[in-house]
Coordinates of C-alpha atoms and ligand atoms in Angstrom, one line a residue:
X439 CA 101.8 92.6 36.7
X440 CA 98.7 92.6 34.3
X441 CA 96.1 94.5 35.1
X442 CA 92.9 93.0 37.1
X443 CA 89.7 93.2 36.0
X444 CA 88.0 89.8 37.5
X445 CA 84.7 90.6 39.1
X446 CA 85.5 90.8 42.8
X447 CA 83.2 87.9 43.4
X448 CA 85.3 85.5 42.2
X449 CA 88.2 86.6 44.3
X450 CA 89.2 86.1 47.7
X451 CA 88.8 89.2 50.1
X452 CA 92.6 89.9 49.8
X453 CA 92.4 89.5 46.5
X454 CA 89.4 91.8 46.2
X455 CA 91.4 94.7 48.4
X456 CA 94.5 94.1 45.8
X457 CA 91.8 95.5 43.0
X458 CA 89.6 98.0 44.4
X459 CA 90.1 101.5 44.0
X460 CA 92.8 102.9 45.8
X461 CA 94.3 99.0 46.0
X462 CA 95.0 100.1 49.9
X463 CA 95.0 98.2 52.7
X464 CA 97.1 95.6 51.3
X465 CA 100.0 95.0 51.7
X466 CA 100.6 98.0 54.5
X467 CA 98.0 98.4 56.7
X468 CA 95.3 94.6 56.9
X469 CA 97.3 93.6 59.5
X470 CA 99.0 94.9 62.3
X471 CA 100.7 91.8 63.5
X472 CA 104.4 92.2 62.7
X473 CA 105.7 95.3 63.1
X474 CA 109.4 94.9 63.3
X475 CA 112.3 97.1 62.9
X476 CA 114.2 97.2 60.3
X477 CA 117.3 99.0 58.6
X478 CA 116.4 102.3 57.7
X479 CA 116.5 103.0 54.2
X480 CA 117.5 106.5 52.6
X481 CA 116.0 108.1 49.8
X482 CA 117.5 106.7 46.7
X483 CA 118.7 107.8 42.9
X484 CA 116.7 106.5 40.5
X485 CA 119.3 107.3 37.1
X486 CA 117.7 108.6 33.8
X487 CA 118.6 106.3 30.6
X488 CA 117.9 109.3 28.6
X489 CA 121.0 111.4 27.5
X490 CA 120.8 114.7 30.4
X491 CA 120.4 118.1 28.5
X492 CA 122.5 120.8 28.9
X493 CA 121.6 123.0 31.4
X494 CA 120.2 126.1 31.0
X495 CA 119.2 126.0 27.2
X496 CA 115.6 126.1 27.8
X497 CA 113.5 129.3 29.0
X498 CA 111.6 129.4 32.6
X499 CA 108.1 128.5 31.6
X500 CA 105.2 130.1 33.8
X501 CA 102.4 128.1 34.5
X502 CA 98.7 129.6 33.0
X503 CA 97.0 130.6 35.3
X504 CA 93.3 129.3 35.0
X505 CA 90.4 131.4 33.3
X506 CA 87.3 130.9 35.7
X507 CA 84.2 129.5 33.3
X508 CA 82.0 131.4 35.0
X509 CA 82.1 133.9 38.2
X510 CA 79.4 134.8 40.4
X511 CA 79.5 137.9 43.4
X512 CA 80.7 135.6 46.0
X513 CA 82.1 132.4 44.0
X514 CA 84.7 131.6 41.0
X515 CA 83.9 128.4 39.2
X516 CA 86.9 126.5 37.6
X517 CA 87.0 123.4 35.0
X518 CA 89.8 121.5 36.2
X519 CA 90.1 117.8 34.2
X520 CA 93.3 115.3 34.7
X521 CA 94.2 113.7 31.7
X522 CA 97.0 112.3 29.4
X523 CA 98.8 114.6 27.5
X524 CA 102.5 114.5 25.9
X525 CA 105.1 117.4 26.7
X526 CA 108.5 117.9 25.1
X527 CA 110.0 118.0 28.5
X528 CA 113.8 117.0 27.4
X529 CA 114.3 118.9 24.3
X530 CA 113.7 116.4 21.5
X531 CA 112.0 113.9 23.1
X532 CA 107.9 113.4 23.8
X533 CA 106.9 112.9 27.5
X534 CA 103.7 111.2 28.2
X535 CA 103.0 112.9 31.7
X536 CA 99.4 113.3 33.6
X537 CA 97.9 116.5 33.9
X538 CA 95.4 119.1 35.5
X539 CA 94.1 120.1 32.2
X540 CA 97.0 118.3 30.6
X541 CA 99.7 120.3 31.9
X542 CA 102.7 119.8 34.3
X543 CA 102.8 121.8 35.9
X544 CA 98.9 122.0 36.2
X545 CA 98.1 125.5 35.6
X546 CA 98.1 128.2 38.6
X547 CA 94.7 129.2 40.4
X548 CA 94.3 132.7 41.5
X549 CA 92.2 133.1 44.9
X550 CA 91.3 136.4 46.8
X551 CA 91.0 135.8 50.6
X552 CA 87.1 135.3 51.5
X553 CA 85.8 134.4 47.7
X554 CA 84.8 131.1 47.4
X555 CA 86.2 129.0 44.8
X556 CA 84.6 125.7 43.3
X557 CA 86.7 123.5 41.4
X558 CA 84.3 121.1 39.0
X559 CA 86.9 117.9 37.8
X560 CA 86.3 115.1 35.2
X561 CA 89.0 112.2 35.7
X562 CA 90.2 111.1 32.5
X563 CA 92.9 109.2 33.4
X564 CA 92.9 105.1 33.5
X565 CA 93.1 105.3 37.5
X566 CA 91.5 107.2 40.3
X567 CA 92.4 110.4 41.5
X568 CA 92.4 112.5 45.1
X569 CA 92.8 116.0 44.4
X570 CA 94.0 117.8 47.7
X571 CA 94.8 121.8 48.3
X572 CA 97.9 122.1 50.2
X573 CA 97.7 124.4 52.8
X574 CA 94.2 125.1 52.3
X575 CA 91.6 125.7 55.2
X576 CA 88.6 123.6 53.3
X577 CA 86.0 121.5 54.7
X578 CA 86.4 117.8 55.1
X579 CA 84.1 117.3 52.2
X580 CA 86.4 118.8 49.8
X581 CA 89.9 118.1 51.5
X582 CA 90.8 115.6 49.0
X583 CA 91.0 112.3 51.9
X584 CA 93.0 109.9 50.4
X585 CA 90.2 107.6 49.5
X586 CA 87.6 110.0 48.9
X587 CA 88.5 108.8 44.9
X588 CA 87.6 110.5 41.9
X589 CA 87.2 107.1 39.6
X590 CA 87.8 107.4 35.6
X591 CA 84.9 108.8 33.7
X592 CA 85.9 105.8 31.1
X593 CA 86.0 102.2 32.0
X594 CA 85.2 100.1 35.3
X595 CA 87.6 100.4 37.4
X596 CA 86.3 99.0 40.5
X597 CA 84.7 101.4 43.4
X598 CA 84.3 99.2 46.0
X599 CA 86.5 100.7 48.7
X600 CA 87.5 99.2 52.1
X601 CA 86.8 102.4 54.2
X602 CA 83.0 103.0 55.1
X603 CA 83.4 106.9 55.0
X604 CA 84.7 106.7 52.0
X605 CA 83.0 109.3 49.0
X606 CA 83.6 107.9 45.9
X607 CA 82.7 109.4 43.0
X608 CA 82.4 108.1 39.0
X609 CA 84.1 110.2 36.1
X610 CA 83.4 113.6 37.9
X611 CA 82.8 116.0 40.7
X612 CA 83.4 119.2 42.3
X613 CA 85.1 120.5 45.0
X614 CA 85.0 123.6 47.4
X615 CA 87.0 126.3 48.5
X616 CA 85.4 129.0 50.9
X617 CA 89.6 130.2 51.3
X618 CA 88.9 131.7 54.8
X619 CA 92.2 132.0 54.9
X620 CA 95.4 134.8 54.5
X621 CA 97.3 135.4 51.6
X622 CA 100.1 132.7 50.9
X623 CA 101.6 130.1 48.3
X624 CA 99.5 127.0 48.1
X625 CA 99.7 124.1 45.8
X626 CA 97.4 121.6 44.8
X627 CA 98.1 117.9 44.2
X628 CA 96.9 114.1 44.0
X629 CA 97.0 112.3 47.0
X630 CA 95.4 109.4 46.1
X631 CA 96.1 106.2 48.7
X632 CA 99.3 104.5 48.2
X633 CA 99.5 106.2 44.6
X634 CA 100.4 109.7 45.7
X635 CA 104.0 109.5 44.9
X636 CA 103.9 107.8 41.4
X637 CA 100.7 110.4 40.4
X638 CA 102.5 113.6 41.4
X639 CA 105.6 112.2 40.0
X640 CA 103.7 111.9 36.9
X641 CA 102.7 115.5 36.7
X642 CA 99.3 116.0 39.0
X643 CA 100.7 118.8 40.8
X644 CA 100.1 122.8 40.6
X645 CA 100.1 126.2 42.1
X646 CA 97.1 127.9 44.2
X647 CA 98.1 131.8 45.0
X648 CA 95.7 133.2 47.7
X649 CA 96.1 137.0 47.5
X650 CA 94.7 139.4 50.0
X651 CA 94.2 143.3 50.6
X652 CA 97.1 143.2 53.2
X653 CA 99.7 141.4 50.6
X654 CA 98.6 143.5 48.0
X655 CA 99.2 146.7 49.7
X656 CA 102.8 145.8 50.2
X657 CA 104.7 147.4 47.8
X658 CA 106.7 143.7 47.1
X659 CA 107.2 142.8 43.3
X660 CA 104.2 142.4 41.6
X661 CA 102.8 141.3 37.8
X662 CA 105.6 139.6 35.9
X663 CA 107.7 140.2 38.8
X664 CA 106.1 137.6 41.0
X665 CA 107.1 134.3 39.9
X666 CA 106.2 131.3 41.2
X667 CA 108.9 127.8 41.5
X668 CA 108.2 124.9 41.2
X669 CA 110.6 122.4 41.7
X670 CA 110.9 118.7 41.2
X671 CA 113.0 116.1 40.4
X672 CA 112.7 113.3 38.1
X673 CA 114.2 110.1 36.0
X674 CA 113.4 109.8 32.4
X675 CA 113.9 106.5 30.1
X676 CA 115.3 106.5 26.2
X677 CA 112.1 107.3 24.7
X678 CA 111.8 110.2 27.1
X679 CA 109.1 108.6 29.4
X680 CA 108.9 109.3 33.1
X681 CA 110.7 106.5 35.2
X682 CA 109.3 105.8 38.5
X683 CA 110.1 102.3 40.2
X684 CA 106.4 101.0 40.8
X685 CA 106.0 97.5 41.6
X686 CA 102.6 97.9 39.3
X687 CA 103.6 100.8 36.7
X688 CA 99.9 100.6 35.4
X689 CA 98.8 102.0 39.5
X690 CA 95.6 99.7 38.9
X691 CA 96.1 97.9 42.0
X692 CA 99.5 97.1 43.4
X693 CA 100.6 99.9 45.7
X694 CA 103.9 100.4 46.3
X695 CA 107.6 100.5 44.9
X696 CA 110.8 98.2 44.4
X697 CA 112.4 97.7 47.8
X698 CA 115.5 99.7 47.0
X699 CA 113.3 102.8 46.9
X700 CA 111.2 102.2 49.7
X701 CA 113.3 105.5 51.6
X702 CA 112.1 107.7 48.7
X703 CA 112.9 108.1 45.1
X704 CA 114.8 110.9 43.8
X705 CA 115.9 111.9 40.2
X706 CA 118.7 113.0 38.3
X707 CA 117.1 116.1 36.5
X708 CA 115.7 118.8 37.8
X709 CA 112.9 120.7 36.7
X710 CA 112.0 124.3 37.8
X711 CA 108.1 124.8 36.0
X712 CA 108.6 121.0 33.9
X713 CA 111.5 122.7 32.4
X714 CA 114.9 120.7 32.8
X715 CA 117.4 123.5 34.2
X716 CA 115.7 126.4 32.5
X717 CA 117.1 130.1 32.2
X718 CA 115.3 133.4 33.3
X719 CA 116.1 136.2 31.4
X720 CA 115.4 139.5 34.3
X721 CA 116.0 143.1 34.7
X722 CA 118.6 144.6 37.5
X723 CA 115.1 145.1 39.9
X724 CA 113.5 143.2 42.5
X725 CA 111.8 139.7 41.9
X726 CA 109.6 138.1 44.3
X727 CA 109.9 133.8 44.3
X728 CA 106.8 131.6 45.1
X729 CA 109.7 128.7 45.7
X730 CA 107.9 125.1 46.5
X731 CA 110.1 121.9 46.6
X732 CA 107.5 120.0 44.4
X733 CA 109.7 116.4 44.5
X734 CA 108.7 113.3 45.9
X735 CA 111.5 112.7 48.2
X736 CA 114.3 115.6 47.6
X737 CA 115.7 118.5 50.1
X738 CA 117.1 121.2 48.5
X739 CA 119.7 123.8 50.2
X740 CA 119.4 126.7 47.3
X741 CA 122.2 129.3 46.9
X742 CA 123.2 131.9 44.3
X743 CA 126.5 131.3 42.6
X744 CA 128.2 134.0 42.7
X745 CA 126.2 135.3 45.5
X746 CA 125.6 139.5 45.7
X747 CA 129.3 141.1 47.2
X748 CA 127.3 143.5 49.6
X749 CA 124.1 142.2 50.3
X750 CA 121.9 139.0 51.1
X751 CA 121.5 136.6 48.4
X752 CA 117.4 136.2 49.8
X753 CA 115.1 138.4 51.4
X754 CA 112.6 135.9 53.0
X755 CA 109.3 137.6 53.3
X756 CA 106.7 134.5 53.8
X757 CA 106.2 130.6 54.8
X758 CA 104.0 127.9 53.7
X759 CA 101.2 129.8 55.2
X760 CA 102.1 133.2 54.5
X761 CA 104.0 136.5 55.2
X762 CA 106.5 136.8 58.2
X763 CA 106.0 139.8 60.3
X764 CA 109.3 140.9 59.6
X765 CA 111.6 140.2 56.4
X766 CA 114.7 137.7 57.2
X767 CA 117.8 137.5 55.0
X768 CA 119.0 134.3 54.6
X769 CA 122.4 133.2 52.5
X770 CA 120.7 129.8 51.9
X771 CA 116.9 128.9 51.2
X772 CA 116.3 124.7 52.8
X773 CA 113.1 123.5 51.4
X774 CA 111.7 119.5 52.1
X775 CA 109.3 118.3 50.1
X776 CA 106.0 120.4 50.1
X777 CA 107.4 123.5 51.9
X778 CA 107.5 127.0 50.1
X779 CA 109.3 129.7 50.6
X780 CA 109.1 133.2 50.0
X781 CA 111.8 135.2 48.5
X782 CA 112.7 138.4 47.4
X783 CA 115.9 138.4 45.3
X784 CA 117.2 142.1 44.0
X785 CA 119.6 141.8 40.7
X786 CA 120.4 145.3 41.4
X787 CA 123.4 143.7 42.5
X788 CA 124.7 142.6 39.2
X789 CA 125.6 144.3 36.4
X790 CA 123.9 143.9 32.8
X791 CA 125.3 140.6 31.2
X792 CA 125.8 138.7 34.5
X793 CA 124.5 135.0 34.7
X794 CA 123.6 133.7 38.2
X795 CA 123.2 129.9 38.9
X796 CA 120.4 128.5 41.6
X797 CA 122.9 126.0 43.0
X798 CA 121.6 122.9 45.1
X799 CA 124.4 122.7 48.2
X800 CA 122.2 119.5 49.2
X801 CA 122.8 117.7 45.8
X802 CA 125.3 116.1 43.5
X803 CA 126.1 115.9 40.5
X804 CA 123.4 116.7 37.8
X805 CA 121.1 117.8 41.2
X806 CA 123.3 120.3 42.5
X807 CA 122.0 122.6 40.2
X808 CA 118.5 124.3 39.5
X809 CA 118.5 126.8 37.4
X810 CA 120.1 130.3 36.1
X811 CA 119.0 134.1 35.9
X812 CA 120.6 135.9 33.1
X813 CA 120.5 139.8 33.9
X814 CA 119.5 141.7 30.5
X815 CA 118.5 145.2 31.2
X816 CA 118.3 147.8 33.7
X817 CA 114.9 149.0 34.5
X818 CA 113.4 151.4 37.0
X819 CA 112.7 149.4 40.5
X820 CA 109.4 150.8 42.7
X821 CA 109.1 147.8 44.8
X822 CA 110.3 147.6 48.2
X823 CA 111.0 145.2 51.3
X824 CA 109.2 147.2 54.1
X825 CA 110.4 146.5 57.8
X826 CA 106.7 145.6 59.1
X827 CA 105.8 142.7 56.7
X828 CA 102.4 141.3 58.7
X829 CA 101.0 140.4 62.3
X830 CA 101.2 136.8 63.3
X831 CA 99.2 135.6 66.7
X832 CA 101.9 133.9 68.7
X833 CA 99.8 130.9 69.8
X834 CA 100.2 130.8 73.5
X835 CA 101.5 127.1 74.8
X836 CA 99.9 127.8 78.4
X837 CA 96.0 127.3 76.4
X838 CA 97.1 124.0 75.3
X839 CA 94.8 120.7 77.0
X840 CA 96.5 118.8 74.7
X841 CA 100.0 117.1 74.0
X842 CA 100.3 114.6 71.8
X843 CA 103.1 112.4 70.9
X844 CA 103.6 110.9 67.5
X845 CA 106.8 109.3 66.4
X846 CA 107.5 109.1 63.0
X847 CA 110.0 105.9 62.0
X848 CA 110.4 102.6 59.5
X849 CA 108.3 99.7 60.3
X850 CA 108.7 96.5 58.8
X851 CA 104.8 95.3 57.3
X852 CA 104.5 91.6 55.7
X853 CA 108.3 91.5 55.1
X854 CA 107.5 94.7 53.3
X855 CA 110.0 97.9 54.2
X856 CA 107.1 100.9 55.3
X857 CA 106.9 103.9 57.4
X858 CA 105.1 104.0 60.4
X859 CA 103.3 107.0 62.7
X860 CA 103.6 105.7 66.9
X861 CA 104.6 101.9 65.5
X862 CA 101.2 102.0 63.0
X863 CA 100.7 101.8 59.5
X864 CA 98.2 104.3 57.9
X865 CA 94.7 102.5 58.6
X866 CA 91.0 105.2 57.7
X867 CA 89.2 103.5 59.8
X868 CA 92.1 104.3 63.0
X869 CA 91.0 107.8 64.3
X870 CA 94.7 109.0 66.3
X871 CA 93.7 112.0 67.2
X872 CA 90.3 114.2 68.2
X873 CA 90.7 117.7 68.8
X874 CA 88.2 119.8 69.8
X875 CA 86.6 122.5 67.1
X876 CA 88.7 125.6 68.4
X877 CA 91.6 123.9 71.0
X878 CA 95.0 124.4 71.1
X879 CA 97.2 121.2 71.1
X880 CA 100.9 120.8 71.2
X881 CA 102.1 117.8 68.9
X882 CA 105.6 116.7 70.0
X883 CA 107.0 114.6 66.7
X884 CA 110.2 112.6 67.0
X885 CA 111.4 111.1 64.3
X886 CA 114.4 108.6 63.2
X887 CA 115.2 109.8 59.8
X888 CA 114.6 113.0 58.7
X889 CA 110.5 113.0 58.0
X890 CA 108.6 116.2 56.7
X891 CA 105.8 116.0 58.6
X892 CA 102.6 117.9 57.6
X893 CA 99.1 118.5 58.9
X894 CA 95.3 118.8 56.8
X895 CA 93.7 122.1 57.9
X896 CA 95.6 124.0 60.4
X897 CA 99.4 125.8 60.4
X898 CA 101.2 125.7 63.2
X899 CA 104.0 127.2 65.1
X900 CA 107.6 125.8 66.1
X901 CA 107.5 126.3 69.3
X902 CA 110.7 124.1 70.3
X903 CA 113.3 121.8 68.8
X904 CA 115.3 119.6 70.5
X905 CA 114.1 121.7 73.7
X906 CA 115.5 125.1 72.8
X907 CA 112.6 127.1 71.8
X908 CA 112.2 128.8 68.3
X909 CA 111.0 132.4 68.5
X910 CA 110.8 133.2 65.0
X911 CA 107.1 133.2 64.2
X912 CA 105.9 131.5 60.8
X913 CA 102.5 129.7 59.8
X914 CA 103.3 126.4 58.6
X915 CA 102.1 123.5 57.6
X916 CA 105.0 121.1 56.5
X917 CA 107.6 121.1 59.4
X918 CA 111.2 118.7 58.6
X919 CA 111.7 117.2 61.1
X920 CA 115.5 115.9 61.2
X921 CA 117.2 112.8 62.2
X922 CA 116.2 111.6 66.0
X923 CA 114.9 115.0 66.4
X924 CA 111.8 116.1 68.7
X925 CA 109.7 118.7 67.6
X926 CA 107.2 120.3 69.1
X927 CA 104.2 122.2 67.3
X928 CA 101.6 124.1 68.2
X929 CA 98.2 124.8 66.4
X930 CA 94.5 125.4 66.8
X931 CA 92.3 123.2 65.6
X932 CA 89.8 126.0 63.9
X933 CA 87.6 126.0 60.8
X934 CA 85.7 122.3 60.3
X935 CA 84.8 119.5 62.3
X936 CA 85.3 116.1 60.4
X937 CA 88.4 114.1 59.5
X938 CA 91.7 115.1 58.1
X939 CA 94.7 113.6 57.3
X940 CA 98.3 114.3 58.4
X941 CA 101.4 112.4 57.1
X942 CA 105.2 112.7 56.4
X943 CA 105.0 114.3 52.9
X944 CA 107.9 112.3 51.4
X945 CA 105.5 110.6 49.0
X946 CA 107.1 107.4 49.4
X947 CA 106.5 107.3 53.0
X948 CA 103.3 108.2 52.5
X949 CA 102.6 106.0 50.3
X950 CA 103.8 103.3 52.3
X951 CA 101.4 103.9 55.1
X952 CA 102.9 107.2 57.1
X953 CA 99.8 108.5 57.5
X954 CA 97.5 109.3 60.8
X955 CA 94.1 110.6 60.8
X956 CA 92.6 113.7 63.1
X957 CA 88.8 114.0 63.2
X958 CA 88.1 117.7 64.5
X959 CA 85.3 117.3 67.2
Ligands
LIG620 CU1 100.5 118.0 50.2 CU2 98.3 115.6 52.5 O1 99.4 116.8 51.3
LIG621 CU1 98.0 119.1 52.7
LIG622 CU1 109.1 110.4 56.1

């Protein structure tokens, strides 16, 4: 499809929606009329044409993390532009990917709990932009709503937007961080409407660490030995560009992608930091793993081949929103898209010269693997796992007003295979929900395929699945639901009034309209 650039006038309204901004409410969510089951599709592979590497040629890259440009005593002031850069991503070949200051990943923020961080960006990319924190407590302003659009800097690409509460901006703006919040393993990432999934695919994605005096007084890994993971998957074509089946590839206008995909689109190499299969080189010591499932659509089920003979591969000491109160071994690590994990992995248990592989139990063929950890020297270990980790507030069910239902499953819009929240198609102007500042609700999700469900603002508790209750106590804020599953959730709606977002976080059904709003009251 060419791109549009007729002046809206001369179009017909549809037409209009079909070029403005985020290019929404067509052909999801203008009407409701026809919303009939269909077949429900599965994520699907989408095969590179590009000759796969070898794995575990290429080293673990770390993200940079990101000098302020200026601090103040309460505030630390970032310069964070999205732009067009090239990466040799498969050795040999030149990847044109989009990037927080041209990188993929975008490079890592570092936040203290309590200091304020303000994040100026200039768009220039050839399409808007939604820059969200993930797992951040930030005021609506600033939340990154899908069509609160950061337009290009360059061009005129049309603002006109069909949502009245709409902020959109022109070529650049800032957002703010007051990071009330405790220490944990955010990310940041687009989540522009209906382009969420091609945009991150294409590299708008990063870390945000928020540290605090209680996670720095444990005596976990720290410095070099705190290493954030970030992995995705993706497709690449001949000449080493990203493949990514949009029905529009330029994202001007047409949302969506090729009806095979509709369930999801996964890829055939996998990436830990933008690096296809790399290998870390570590010492016999502790490591502590920032692990987030960065992919559109993938579940990963990590293991270490060979695993230790007399001890848990993983130490599990936090969640999407932070540290456990107690540290859980675990055999296997299962991560859905947007949840992070946690991890403390001792290679004590190996001797010099051993090479470990991250396999992927959920994945086949070129996905079943993720990385590999070479051992290379002993070195003297003064971390530890202590017993008493944190305190978590057990949110009592018996305060909840509230229960609300929301059932997550494929709707058929316009002929058109989508993803629908209670039978509906993602709409701004639809409010689903109003909690009041401060309540407690319970949020009972059912779903028909697996769907990993996440809420703007708040974590939540597990309180039950399937009706046998969960007593293990983690923050979250991305929750996978499984296949005909019921969920229930509990959170408090603390921090800002104003409107939020909450969606399944498979970007494809995001994308294609499984999306509610909240509006804090
Ligand atoms: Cu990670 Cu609304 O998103
Ligand atoms: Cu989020
Ligand atoms: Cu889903």
């Amino acid at each position: 499809m060419t791109e549009q650039r007729h002046s809206p006038g001369r179009l017909s309204r549809r037409q209009t929606l079909r070029v403005l901004g985020a290019g929404v409410l067509l052909p999801w969510v203008a009407s409701s009329c026809s919303l009939l089951r269909s077949s429900t599709p599965d994520a699907r592979l989408l095969a590179s044409t590009a000759p796969l590497p070898k794995p575990f040629q290429v080293p673990l890259p770390i993200p940079d993390v990101l000098k302020p440009t200026s601090t103040s005593p309460t505030t630390d002031y970032y310069d964070l532009p999205v732009r067009v850069a090239e990466q040799e991503i498969l050795p040999g070949l030149r990847t044109r990917i989009w990037g927080y200051a041209g990188q993929f990943p975008g490079p890592t923020l570092e936040a203290r709990r309590g200091r304020r961080i303000v994040v100026r960006q200039r768009n220039e990319l050839p399409v808007p932009v939604v820059t969200h924190l993930h797992g951040g407590r930030t005021p609506p302003e600033s939340d990154g709503y899908p069509t609160d659009l950061l337009l290009p800097a360059r061009g005129d690409f049309p603002s006109g937007m069909p949502d009245p509460r709409a902020k959109v901006v022109r070529g650049q703006r800032t957002y703010e961080f007051p990071l009330d919040q405790r220490a944990a393993t955010l990310w940041y990432h687009d989540h522009r409407m209906d382009f969420t999934g091609p945009q991150v695919w294409r590299g708008l994605a990063g870390f945000f660490v928020v540290r605090d005096d209680e996670d720095d007084a444990l005596p976990l890994p720290k410095g070099a030995k705190d290493v954030p993971l970030m992995i995705c998957d993706r497709a690449f074509a001949a000449d080493g560009s990203l493949s990514y089946p949009a029905l529009d590839a330029s994202l001007r206008s047409r949302p969506g992608v090729r009806e095979a995909y509709a369930g999801g689109v996964l890829g055939d190499v996998i990436l830990v930091n933008g690096a296809p299969w790399p290998e870390f080189e570590v010492a016999r010591t502790r490591y502590r793993f920032r692990v987030l499932n960065a992919s559109n659509a993938r579940r990963y089920e990590l293991a270490l081949d060979p695993a230790p003979s007399e001890s848990s591969a993983f130490v599990q000491v936090g969640t999407d929103g932070g540290l456990l109160e107690r540290p859980a071994t675990r055999e296997t690590l299962t991560l859905a898209p947007a949840e992070r994990l946690d991890v403390v992995v001792d290679f004590a248990a190996y001797p010099v010269g051993t090479t470990i592989v991250l396999r992927n139990r959920a994945g086949k063929d070129s996905a079943a693997q993720v990385m590999r950890f070479r051992v290379v020297r002993n070195e003297r270990d003064d971390s530890a796992v202590p017993n008493r980790l944190s305190r978590i507030e057990r949110l009592d069910p018996a305060r909840a007003k509230v229960t609300r239902d929301l059932r997550f499953e494929s709707g058929e819009v316009h002929g058109h295979t989508g993803w629908t929240i209670n039978g509906k198609a993602f709409d701004p102007t639809r409010m689903d929900a109003r909690p009041k500042l401060g309540s407690t609700e319970i949020w009972r999700l059912t779903s028909d395929i697996a769907h990993p469900v996440h809420l703007h603002l708040v974590h939540f508790q597990v309180l039950s699945i399937d009706g046998r209750k969960v007593r293990d106590l983690a923050w979250k804020d991305t929750h996978d639901l499984q296949a005909a599953q019921t969920v229930e959730v509990i959170a408090r709606f603390d921090g800002y009034r104003g409107r939020y977002a909450f969606h399944c976080h498979n970007l494809e059904h995001e994308d294609m309209a499984m999306m509610g709003n909240f509006e804090v009251v």
